[in-house]
Short mmCIF file of N, CA and C in Angstrom, two decimals:
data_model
loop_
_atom_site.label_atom_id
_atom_site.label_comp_id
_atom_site.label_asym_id
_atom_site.label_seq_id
_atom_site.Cartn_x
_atom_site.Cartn_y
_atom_site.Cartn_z
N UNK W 37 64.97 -33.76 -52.48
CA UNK W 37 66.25 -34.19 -52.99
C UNK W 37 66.13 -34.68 -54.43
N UNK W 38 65.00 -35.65 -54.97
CA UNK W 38 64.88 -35.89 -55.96
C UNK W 38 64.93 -34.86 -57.06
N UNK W 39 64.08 -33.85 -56.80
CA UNK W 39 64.55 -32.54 -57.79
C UNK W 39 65.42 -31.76 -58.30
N UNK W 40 66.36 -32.24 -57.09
CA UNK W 40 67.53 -31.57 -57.63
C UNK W 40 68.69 -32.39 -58.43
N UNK W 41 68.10 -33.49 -58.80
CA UNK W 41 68.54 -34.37 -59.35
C UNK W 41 68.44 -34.80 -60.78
N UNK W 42 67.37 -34.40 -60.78
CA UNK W 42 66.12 -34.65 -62.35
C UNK W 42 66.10 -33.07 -63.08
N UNK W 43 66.12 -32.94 -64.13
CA UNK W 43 65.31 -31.59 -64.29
C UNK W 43 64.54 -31.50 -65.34
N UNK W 44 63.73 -31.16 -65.27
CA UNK W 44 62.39 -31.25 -66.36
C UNK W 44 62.58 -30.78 -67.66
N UNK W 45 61.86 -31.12 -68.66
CA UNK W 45 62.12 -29.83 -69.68
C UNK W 45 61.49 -28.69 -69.79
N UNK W 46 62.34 -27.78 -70.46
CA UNK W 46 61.89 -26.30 -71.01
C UNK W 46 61.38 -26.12 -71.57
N UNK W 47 60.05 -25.27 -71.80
CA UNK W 47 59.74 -24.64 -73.25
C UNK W 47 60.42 -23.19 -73.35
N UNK W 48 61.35 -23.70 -74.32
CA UNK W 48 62.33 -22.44 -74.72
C UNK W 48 62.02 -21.49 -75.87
N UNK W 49 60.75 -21.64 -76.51
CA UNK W 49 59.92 -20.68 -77.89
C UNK W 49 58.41 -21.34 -77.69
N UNK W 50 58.09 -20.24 -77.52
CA UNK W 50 56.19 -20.82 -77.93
C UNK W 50 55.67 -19.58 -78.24
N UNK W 51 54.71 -20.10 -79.61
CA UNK W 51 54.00 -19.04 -80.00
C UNK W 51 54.83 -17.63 -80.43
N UNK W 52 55.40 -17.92 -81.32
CA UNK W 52 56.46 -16.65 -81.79
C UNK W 52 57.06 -16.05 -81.11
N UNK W 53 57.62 -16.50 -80.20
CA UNK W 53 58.35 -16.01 -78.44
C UNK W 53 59.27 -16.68 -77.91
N UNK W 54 60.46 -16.45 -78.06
CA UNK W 54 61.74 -16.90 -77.49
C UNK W 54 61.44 -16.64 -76.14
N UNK W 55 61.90 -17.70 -75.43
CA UNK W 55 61.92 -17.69 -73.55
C UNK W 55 63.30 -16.90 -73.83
N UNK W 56 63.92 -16.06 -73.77
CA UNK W 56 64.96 -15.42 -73.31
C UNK W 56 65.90 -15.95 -71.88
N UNK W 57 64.72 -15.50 -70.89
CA UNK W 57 65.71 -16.19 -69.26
C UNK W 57 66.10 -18.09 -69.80
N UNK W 58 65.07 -18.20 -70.13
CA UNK W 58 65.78 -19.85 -70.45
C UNK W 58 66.25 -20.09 -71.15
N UNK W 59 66.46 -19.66 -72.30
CA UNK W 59 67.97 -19.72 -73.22
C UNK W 59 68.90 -19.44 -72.31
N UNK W 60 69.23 -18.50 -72.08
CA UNK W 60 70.04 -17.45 -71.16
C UNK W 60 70.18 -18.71 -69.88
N UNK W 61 69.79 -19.14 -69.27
CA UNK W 61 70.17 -20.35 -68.42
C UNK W 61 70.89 -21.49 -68.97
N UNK W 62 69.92 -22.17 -69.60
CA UNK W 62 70.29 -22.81 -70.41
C UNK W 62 71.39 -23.47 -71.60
N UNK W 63 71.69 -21.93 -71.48
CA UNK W 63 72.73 -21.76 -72.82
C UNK W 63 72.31 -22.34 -73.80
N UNK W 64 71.05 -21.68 -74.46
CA UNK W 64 70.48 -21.96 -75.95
C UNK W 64 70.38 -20.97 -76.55
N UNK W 65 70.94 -21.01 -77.52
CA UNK W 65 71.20 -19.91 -78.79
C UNK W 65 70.11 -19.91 -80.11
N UNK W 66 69.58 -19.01 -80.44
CA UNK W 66 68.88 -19.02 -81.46
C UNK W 66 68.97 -19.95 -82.39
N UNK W 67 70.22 -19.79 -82.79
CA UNK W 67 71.29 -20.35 -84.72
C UNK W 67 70.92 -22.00 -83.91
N UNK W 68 70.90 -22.52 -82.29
CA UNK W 68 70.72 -23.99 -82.18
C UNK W 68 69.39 -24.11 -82.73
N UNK W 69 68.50 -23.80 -82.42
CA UNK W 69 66.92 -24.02 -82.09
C UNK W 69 66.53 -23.78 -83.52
N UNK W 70 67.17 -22.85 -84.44
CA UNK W 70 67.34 -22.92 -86.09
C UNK W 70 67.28 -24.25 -86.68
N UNK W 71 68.51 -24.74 -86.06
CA UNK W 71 69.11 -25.98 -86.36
C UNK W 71 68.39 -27.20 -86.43
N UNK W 72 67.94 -26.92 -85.05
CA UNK W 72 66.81 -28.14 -84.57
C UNK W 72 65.33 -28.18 -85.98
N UNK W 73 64.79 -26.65 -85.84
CA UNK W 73 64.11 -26.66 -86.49
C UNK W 73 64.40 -27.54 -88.21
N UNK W 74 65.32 -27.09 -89.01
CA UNK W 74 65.44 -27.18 -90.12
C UNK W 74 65.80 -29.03 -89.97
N UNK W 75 66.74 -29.38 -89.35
CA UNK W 75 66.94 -30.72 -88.95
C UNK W 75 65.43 -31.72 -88.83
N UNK W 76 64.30 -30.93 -88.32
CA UNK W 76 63.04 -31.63 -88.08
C UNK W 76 62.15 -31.54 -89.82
N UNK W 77 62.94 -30.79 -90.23
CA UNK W 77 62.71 -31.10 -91.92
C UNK W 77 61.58 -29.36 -91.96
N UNK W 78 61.81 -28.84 -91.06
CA UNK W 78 60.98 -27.36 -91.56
C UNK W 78 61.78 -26.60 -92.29
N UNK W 79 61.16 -25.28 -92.23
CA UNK W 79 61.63 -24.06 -93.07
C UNK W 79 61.51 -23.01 -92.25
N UNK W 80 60.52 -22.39 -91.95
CA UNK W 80 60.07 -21.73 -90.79
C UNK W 80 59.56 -21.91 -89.88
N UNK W 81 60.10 -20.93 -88.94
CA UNK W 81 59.21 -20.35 -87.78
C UNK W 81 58.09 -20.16 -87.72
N UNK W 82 57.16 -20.18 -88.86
CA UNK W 82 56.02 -19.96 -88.99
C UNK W 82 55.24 -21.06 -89.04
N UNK W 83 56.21 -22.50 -89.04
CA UNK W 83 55.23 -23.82 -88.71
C UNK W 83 55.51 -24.27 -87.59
N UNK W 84 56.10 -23.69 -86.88
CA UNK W 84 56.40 -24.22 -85.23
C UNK W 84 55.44 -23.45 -84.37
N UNK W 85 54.95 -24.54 -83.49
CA UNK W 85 54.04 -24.17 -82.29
C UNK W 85 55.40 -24.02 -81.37
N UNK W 86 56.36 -24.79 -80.55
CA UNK W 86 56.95 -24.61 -79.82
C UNK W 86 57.98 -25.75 -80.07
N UNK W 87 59.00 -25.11 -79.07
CA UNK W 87 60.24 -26.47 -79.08
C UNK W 87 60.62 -26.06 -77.67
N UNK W 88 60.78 -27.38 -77.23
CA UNK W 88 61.43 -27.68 -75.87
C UNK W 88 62.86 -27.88 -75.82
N UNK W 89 63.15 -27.51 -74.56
CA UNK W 89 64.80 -28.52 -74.32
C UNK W 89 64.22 -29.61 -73.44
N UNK W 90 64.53 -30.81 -73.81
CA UNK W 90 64.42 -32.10 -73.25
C UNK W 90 65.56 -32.22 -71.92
N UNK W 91 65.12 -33.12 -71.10
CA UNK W 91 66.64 -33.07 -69.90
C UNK W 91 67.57 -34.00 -70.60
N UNK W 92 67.47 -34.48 -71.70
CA UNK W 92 68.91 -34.74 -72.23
C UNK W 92 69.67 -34.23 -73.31
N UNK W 93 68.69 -32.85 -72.82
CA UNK W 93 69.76 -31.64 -73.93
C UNK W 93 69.35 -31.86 -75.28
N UNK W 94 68.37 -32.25 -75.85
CA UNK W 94 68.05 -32.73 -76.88
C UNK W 94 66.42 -31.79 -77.29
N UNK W 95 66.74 -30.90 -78.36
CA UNK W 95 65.31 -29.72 -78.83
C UNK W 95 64.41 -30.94 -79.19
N UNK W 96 63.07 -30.74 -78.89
CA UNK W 96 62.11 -31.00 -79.51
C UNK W 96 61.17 -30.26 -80.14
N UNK W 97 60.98 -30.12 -81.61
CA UNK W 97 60.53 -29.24 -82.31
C UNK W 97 58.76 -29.58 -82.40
N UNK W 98 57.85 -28.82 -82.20
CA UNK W 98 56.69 -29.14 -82.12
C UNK W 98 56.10 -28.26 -83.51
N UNK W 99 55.19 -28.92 -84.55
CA UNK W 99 54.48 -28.45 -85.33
C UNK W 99 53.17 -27.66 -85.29
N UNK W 100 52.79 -26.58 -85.59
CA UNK W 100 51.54 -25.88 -85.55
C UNK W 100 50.15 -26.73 -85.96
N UNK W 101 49.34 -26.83 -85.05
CA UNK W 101 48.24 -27.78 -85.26
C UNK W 101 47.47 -27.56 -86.07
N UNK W 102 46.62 -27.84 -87.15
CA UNK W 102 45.69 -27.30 -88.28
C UNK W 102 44.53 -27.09 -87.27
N UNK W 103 44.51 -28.40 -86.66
CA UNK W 103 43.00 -28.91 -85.78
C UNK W 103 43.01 -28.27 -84.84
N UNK W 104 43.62 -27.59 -83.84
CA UNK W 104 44.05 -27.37 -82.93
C UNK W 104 44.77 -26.18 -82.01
N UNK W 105 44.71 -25.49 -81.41
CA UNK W 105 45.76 -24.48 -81.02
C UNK W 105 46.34 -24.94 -80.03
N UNK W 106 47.79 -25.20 -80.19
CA UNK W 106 48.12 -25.94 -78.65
C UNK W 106 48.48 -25.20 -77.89
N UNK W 107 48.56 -25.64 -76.50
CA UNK W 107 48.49 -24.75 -75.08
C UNK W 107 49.84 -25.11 -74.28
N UNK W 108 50.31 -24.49 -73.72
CA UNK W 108 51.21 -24.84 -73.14
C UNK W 108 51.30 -25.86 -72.20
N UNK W 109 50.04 -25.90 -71.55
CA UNK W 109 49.81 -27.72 -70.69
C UNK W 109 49.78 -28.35 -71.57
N UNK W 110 49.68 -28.56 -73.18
CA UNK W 110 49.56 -29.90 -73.84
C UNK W 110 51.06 -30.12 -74.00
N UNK W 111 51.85 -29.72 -73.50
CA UNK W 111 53.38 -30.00 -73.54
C UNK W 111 54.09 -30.75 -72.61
N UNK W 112 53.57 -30.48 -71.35
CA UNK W 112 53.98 -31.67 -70.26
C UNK W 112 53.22 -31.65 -69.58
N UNK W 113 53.19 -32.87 -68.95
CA UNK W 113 52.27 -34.00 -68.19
C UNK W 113 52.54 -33.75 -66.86
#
């Protein structure tokens, strides 16, 4: 019951790859996740590792690691 109550977040782009079905659920549009991006003070797509949808509808834009290649488990716990 609890699950259907809560819902986790999405990774809706990782690694130069739009989730499609989860936009498409979701109802996330490219021109948003643009938005988000440039709003997080980027320029491109080319410095984003990934962005989530948060469960309060809210993108979180993740930066490309110098140190690092991040993985999709380093995104949620």
């Amino acid at each position: 019951m609890r699950s259907l109550l809560k819902s986790k977040p999405s990774l809706i782009y990782y690694r130069d790859d739009y989730d499609e079905t989860k936009m498409k659920k979701e109802r996330i549009t490219k021109i948003e996740i643009m938005q988000a991006i440039r709003k997080g003070g980027y320029v491109s797509l080319d410095e984003i590792a990934a962005v989530i949808l948060e469960t309060d509808g809210t993108l979180t834009v993740m930066q490309k690691s110098k140190e690092k290649q991040l993985e999709k488990e380093d995104f949620f716990y």
